[in-house]
């Protein structure tokens, strides 16, 4: 599992911050869990939440870009499961590059909670389901909020 070496960031003081959370509807059992866990994590950290949904992973980036103009941090959640065609590779690469570009172009942290798995079982194991080894909705939110706090601190120091 890819969670080996995960830093022990359990919470972030995100009082006064707003996080935009956009989640795909495709693979609903997985994405609904990612979405709710992202919202729960943000609220536990004291951040305000703007939440929205899109159909699939390819639609995440344009909404994440819009959220980045109004939020201190953005989280994009989705689930792409490999099929029998190269479409999986194109979608995964496109989404990753787009989310990275949005963060760099806007200076707003974007947490990548898009699961890219070979099987549904792997997605369940990364989605924060009961007994799951990872909770990527929560982890992506904590990472984005931690980065937003760090950027705010740097702005005060520089």
XYZ file of N, CA and C in Angstrom:
474
model
N 0.839 -1.174 0.000
C 0.000 0.000 0.000
C 0.885 1.237 0.000
N 0.434 2.293 -0.659
C 1.256 3.485 -0.837
C 1.361 4.359 0.398
N 0.658 4.060 1.469
C 0.668 4.895 2.655
C 1.908 4.739 3.521
N 2.832 3.872 3.158
C 4.036 3.686 3.954
C 4.798 5.000 4.040
N 5.178 5.382 5.251
C 5.937 6.607 5.454
C 5.080 7.849 5.592
N 3.769 7.691 5.683
C 2.856 8.821 5.822
C 3.183 9.601 7.084
N 3.360 10.941 6.969
C 3.631 11.727 8.175
C 2.442 11.702 9.125
N 2.709 11.871 10.391
C 1.674 11.795 11.415
C 1.016 13.163 11.621
N 0.398 13.702 10.578
C -0.348 14.954 10.691
C -1.799 14.572 10.939
N -2.238 14.734 12.170
C -3.592 14.330 12.549
C -4.587 15.471 12.456
N -4.089 16.702 12.641
C -4.957 17.869 12.572
C -4.117 19.088 12.241
N -4.796 20.144 11.846
C -4.161 21.408 11.489
C -5.055 22.499 12.054
N -4.461 23.563 12.592
C -5.267 24.691 13.041
C -5.580 25.550 11.823
N -6.748 25.325 11.236
C -7.143 26.007 10.001
C -8.251 27.030 10.245
N -8.351 27.533 11.475
C -9.337 28.566 11.792
C -9.152 29.740 10.835
N -10.254 30.212 10.264
C -10.197 31.352 9.362
C -9.917 31.001 7.916
N -9.617 29.745 7.628
C -9.349 29.321 6.253
C -10.615 28.732 5.638
N -10.687 28.837 4.320
C -11.766 28.207 3.562
C -11.151 27.200 2.613
N -11.717 26.002 2.609
C -11.259 24.950 1.699
C -12.402 24.583 0.759
N -12.082 24.505 -0.520
C -13.037 24.035 -1.517
C -12.814 22.556 -1.746
N -13.876 21.782 -1.684
C -13.776 20.332 -1.878
C -14.643 19.953 -3.068
N -14.020 19.406 -4.099
C -14.736 18.938 -5.284
C -14.477 17.449 -5.433
N -15.555 16.708 -5.657
C -15.452 15.257 -5.723
C -16.254 14.731 -6.903
N -15.669 13.759 -7.594
C -16.348 13.111 -8.718
C -17.465 12.208 -8.214
N -18.435 11.980 -9.067
C -19.557 11.096 -8.760
C -19.304 9.660 -9.207
N -18.422 9.481 -10.176
C -18.099 8.151 -10.700
C -17.559 7.291 -9.571
N -17.859 5.997 -9.548
C -17.474 5.094 -8.454
C -17.988 5.659 -7.133
N -19.291 5.853 -7.079
C -19.951 6.576 -5.992
C -19.650 6.017 -4.608
N -19.576 4.702 -4.465
C -19.329 4.148 -3.131
C -17.995 4.620 -2.573
N -17.016 4.755 -3.427
C -15.692 5.227 -3.017
C -15.697 6.748 -2.875
N -16.193 7.441 -3.887
C -16.124 8.901 -3.909
C -16.979 9.548 -2.827
N -18.119 8.967 -2.520
C -18.952 9.520 -1.446
C -18.193 9.490 -0.120
N -17.464 8.417 0.118
C -16.683 8.290 1.355
C -15.533 9.300 1.361
N -14.815 9.423 0.243
C -13.725 10.400 0.155
C -14.244 11.810 0.431
N -15.386 12.130 -0.167
C -15.985 13.456 -0.029
C -16.350 13.747 1.427
N -17.037 12.823 2.058
C -17.462 13.045 3.436
C -16.276 13.124 4.385
N -15.276 12.293 4.173
C -14.106 12.318 5.046
C -13.308 13.609 4.861
N -13.282 14.138 3.639
C -12.619 15.423 3.394
C -13.350 16.543 4.129
N -14.665 16.556 4.041
C -15.465 17.570 4.743
C -15.259 17.452 6.251
N -15.338 16.239 6.763
C -15.165 16.021 8.204
C -13.795 16.518 8.670
N -12.751 16.208 7.921
C -11.395 16.629 8.293
C -11.287 18.150 8.305
N -11.827 18.796 7.293
C -11.761 20.260 7.218
C -12.482 20.894 8.394
N -13.648 20.387 8.698
C -14.420 20.940 9.811
C -13.734 20.683 11.147
N -13.129 19.527 11.318
C -12.393 19.231 12.548
C -11.204 20.167 12.729
N -10.662 20.653 11.618
C -9.531 21.580 11.664
C -9.985 23.029 11.814
N -11.280 23.262 11.770
C -11.812 24.604 11.942
C -11.967 25.399 10.664
N -11.782 24.775 9.519
C -11.912 25.474 8.235
C -13.367 25.532 7.794
N -13.697 26.578 7.070
C -14.985 26.650 6.388
C -14.888 25.819 5.122
N -16.010 25.244 4.697
C -16.005 24.334 3.546
C -16.977 24.813 2.483
N -16.495 24.829 1.255
C -17.348 24.965 0.072
C -17.235 23.630 -0.638
N -18.350 22.935 -0.813
C -18.297 21.611 -1.418
C -19.132 21.561 -2.692
N -18.664 20.755 -3.620
C -19.387 20.558 -4.863
C -19.022 19.207 -5.451
N -19.799 18.775 -6.426
C -19.584 17.474 -7.071
C -19.542 17.670 -8.581
N -18.791 16.812 -9.260
C -18.728 16.761 -10.724
C -18.901 15.308 -11.153
N -19.140 15.098 -12.437
C -19.409 13.743 -12.913
C -18.196 12.828 -12.760
N -17.069 13.218 -13.331
C -15.915 12.325 -13.337
C -14.613 13.033 -13.042
N -13.535 12.281 -13.073
C -12.215 12.800 -12.716
C -11.748 13.908 -13.654
N -12.054 13.811 -14.928
C -11.600 14.844 -15.861
C -12.250 16.197 -15.605
N -13.405 16.205 -14.970
C -14.086 17.462 -14.677
C -13.574 18.127 -13.402
N -12.800 17.421 -12.627
C -12.317 17.965 -11.359
C -11.485 19.229 -11.533
N -10.607 19.243 -12.525
C -9.627 20.323 -12.620
C -10.251 21.688 -12.889
N -11.238 21.775 -13.749
C -11.813 23.088 -14.046
C -12.556 23.646 -12.833
N -13.186 22.781 -12.061
C -13.874 23.234 -10.845
C -12.847 23.551 -9.758
N -11.806 22.754 -9.641
C -10.732 23.048 -8.684
C -10.101 24.397 -8.995
N -9.929 24.689 -10.262
C -9.352 25.971 -10.665
C -10.253 27.131 -10.233
N -11.546 26.984 -10.418
C -12.499 28.014 -9.995
C -12.470 28.179 -8.479
N -12.472 27.056 -7.750
C -12.417 27.119 -6.289
C -11.139 27.804 -5.807
N -10.044 27.597 -6.515
C -8.761 28.189 -6.118
C -8.795 29.720 -6.161
N -9.721 30.289 -6.916
C -9.821 31.756 -6.958
C -10.579 32.312 -5.755
N -11.214 31.437 -4.978
C -12.026 31.884 -3.846
C -11.649 31.236 -2.514
N -10.759 30.260 -2.524
C -10.459 29.483 -1.320
C -8.973 29.547 -0.972
N -8.674 29.233 0.273
C -7.284 29.166 0.732
C -6.629 27.842 0.378
N -7.443 26.817 0.159
C -6.966 25.488 -0.222
C -8.092 24.787 -0.974
N -7.718 23.816 -1.782
C -8.681 23.042 -2.576
C -8.328 21.572 -2.423
N -9.359 20.732 -2.406
C -9.164 19.281 -2.395
C -9.986 18.694 -3.534
N -9.352 17.867 -4.346
C -10.030 17.171 -5.443
C -10.019 15.676 -5.144
N -11.214 15.083 -5.125
C -11.352 13.657 -4.837
C -11.995 12.935 -6.012
N -11.524 11.749 -6.268
C -12.105 10.925 -7.323
C -11.537 9.522 -7.239
N -11.995 8.680 -8.141
C -11.537 7.298 -8.154
C -11.533 6.796 -9.594
N -10.349 6.478 -10.085
C -10.192 5.933 -11.431
C -9.664 4.514 -11.277
N -10.434 3.557 -11.784
C -10.055 2.144 -11.682
C -9.675 1.643 -13.067
N -8.540 1.011 -13.140
C -7.990 0.566 -14.418
C -8.919 -0.429 -15.111
N -9.107 -0.198 -16.386
C -9.886 -1.113 -17.215
C -8.969 -1.770 -18.229
N -9.533 -2.173 -19.336
C -8.775 -2.902 -20.348
C -8.222 -2.036 -21.468
N -8.343 -0.702 -21.340
C -7.848 0.191 -22.396
C -6.878 1.197 -21.797
N -6.144 1.928 -22.636
C -5.206 2.937 -22.128
C -5.888 4.188 -21.566
N -7.212 4.255 -21.619
C -7.941 5.419 -21.118
C -7.533 5.747 -19.674
N -7.343 4.734 -18.847
C -6.926 4.898 -17.452
C -5.676 5.768 -17.362
N -4.669 5.443 -18.169
C -3.406 6.173 -18.128
C -3.595 7.631 -18.524
N -4.399 7.875 -19.548
C -4.630 9.244 -20.001
C -5.361 10.063 -18.947
N -6.371 9.487 -18.343
C -7.149 10.200 -17.325
C -6.269 10.501 -16.112
N -5.570 9.505 -15.621
C -4.741 9.703 -14.427
C -3.668 10.759 -14.655
N -3.002 10.697 -15.786
C -1.951 11.661 -16.092
C -2.535 13.061 -16.255
N -3.636 13.169 -16.966
C -4.266 14.461 -17.193
C -4.689 15.124 -15.888
N -5.342 14.371 -15.022
C -5.826 14.923 -13.755
C -4.656 15.358 -12.878
N -3.647 14.527 -12.765
C -2.490 14.854 -11.927
C -1.791 16.113 -12.428
N -1.554 16.192 -13.732
C -0.897 17.377 -14.285
C -1.746 18.626 -14.098
N -3.048 18.512 -14.302
C -3.926 19.674 -14.171
C -3.956 20.183 -12.736
N -4.104 19.285 -11.763
C -4.161 19.714 -10.371
C -2.843 20.347 -9.935
N -1.737 19.795 -10.383
C -0.430 20.379 -10.075
C -0.312 21.761 -10.690
N -0.734 21.898 -11.935
C -0.662 23.201 -12.610
C -1.513 24.241 -11.904
N -2.699 23.857 -11.470
C -3.570 24.796 -10.760
C -2.877 25.308 -9.502
N -2.298 24.409 -8.728
C -1.605 24.816 -7.506
C -0.458 25.771 -7.820
N 0.335 25.445 -8.811
C 1.474 26.293 -9.148
C 1.048 27.623 -9.761
N 0.050 27.602 -10.611
C -0.398 28.836 -11.272
C -1.105 29.789 -10.327
N -1.827 29.254 -9.339
C -2.609 30.102 -8.444
C -1.928 30.357 -7.105
N -0.986 29.505 -6.727
C -0.377 29.608 -5.407
C -1.284 29.091 -4.305
N -2.347 28.386 -4.684
C -3.288 27.809 -3.725
C -3.038 26.311 -3.661
N -2.811 25.767 -2.466
C -2.558 24.327 -2.361
C -3.753 23.506 -2.839
N -3.456 22.458 -3.577
C -4.487 21.544 -4.067
C -4.152 20.145 -3.564
N -4.993 19.628 -2.682
C -4.829 18.265 -2.197
C -5.370 17.297 -3.228
N -4.553 16.327 -3.600
C -4.943 15.350 -4.620
C -5.457 14.092 -3.930
N -6.785 13.974 -3.873
C -7.423 12.802 -3.303
C -8.009 11.905 -4.377
N -7.402 11.923 -5.558
C -7.880 11.094 -6.662
C -7.169 9.746 -6.592
N -7.936 8.709 -6.314
C -7.377 7.357 -6.251
C -7.186 6.832 -7.664
N -6.038 6.233 -7.898
C -5.755 5.593 -9.191
C -5.378 4.152 -8.882
N -6.338 3.265 -9.051
C -6.189 1.890 -8.563
C -6.404 0.872 -9.677
N -5.816 -0.285 -9.486
C -6.008 -1.383 -10.428
C -7.341 -2.094 -10.216
N -7.829 -2.084 -8.963
C -9.053 -2.814 -8.652
C -9.930 -2.011 -7.692
N -11.194 -2.390 -7.648
C -12.123 -1.775 -6.703
C -11.675 -2.048 -5.268
N -11.155 -3.210 -5.005
C -10.699 -3.570 -3.661
C -9.573 -2.649 -3.202
N -8.654 -2.308 -4.106
C -7.589 -1.372 -3.755
C -8.171 0.003 -3.424
N -9.179 0.419 -4.175
C -9.811 1.712 -3.911
C -10.479 1.719 -2.541
N -11.167 0.659 -2.200
C -11.799 0.563 -0.878
C -10.738 0.677 0.209
N -9.601 0.017 0.029
C -8.534 0.016 1.031
C -7.886 1.378 1.206
N -8.073 2.277 0.247
C -7.475 3.611 0.324
C -8.504 4.692 0.637
N -9.766 4.311 0.770
C -10.853 5.291 0.854
C -11.333 5.604 2.265
N -10.728 5.005 3.266
C -11.173 5.252 4.632
C -12.350 4.392 5.051
N -12.621 3.337 4.303
C -13.678 2.397 4.694
C -13.294 1.752 6.018
N -14.253 1.207 6.758
C -13.910 0.536 8.018
C -12.810 -0.511 7.791
N -11.755 -0.416 8.564
C -10.639 -1.338 8.452
C -9.650 -1.006 7.348
N -9.883 0.085 6.609
C -8.995 0.462 5.501
C -7.641 0.925 6.025
N -6.619 0.682 5.227
C -5.263 1.076 5.595
C -5.034 2.578 5.424
N -5.803 3.222 4.554
C -5.599 4.642 4.253
C -6.945 5.354 4.165
N -6.887 6.672 4.268
C -8.069 7.522 4.144
C -7.676 8.748 3.327
N -7.650 8.583 2.018
C -7.120 9.622 1.139
C -7.942 10.905 1.124
N -9.245 10.837 1.358
C -10.032 12.062 1.448
C -9.559 12.923 2.603
N -9.371 12.304 3.742
C -8.867 13.004 4.932
C -7.424 13.458 4.727
N -6.578 12.563 4.227
C -5.161 12.876 4.057
C -4.948 14.033 3.088
N -5.680 14.045 1.979
C -5.536 15.133 1.001
C -5.970 16.460 1.598
N -7.002 16.428 2.430
C -7.486 17.649 3.071
C -6.473 18.175 4.078
N -5.952 17.293 4.903
C -4.943 17.715 5.877
C -3.706 18.268 5.179
N -3.289 17.645 4.093
C -2.113 18.124 3.351
C -2.359 19.512 2.771
N -3.522 19.724 2.177
C -3.831 21.022 1.583
C -3.918 22.106 2.652
N -4.587 21.807 3.767
C -4.708 22.797 4.833
C -3.366 23.083 5.495
N -2.565 22.056 5.704
C -1.230 22.248 6.280
C -0.403 23.168 5.386
N -0.475 22.949 4.091
C 0.277 23.781 3.149
C -0.249 25.212 3.156
N -1.571 25.384 3.229
C -2.149 26.732 3.281
C -1.672 27.478 4.526
N -1.622 26.795 5.667
C -1.132 27.413 6.894
C 0.343 27.768 6.742
N 1.121 26.879 6.167
C 2.545 27.137 5.945
C 2.740 28.349 5.044
N 1.970 28.438 3.965
C 2.086 29.594 3.066
C 1.722 30.891 3.784
N 0.695 30.844 4.600
C 0.284 32.037 5.365
C 1.415 32.463 6.321
N 2.048 31.493 6.970
C 3.155 31.793 7.879
C 4.339 32.378 7.115
N 4.619 31.829 5.941
C 5.710 32.362 5.124
C 5.421 33.790 4.676
N 4.192 34.076 4.323
C 3.818 35.435 3.931
C 4.085 36.406 5.063
N 3.885 35.996 6.290
C 4.120 36.863 7.443
C 5.615 37.062 7.719
N 6.426 36.062 7.336
C 7.864 36.131 7.585
C 8.640 36.828 6.488
N 8.131 36.745 5.281
C 8.894 37.277 4.126
C 8.600 38.730 3.853
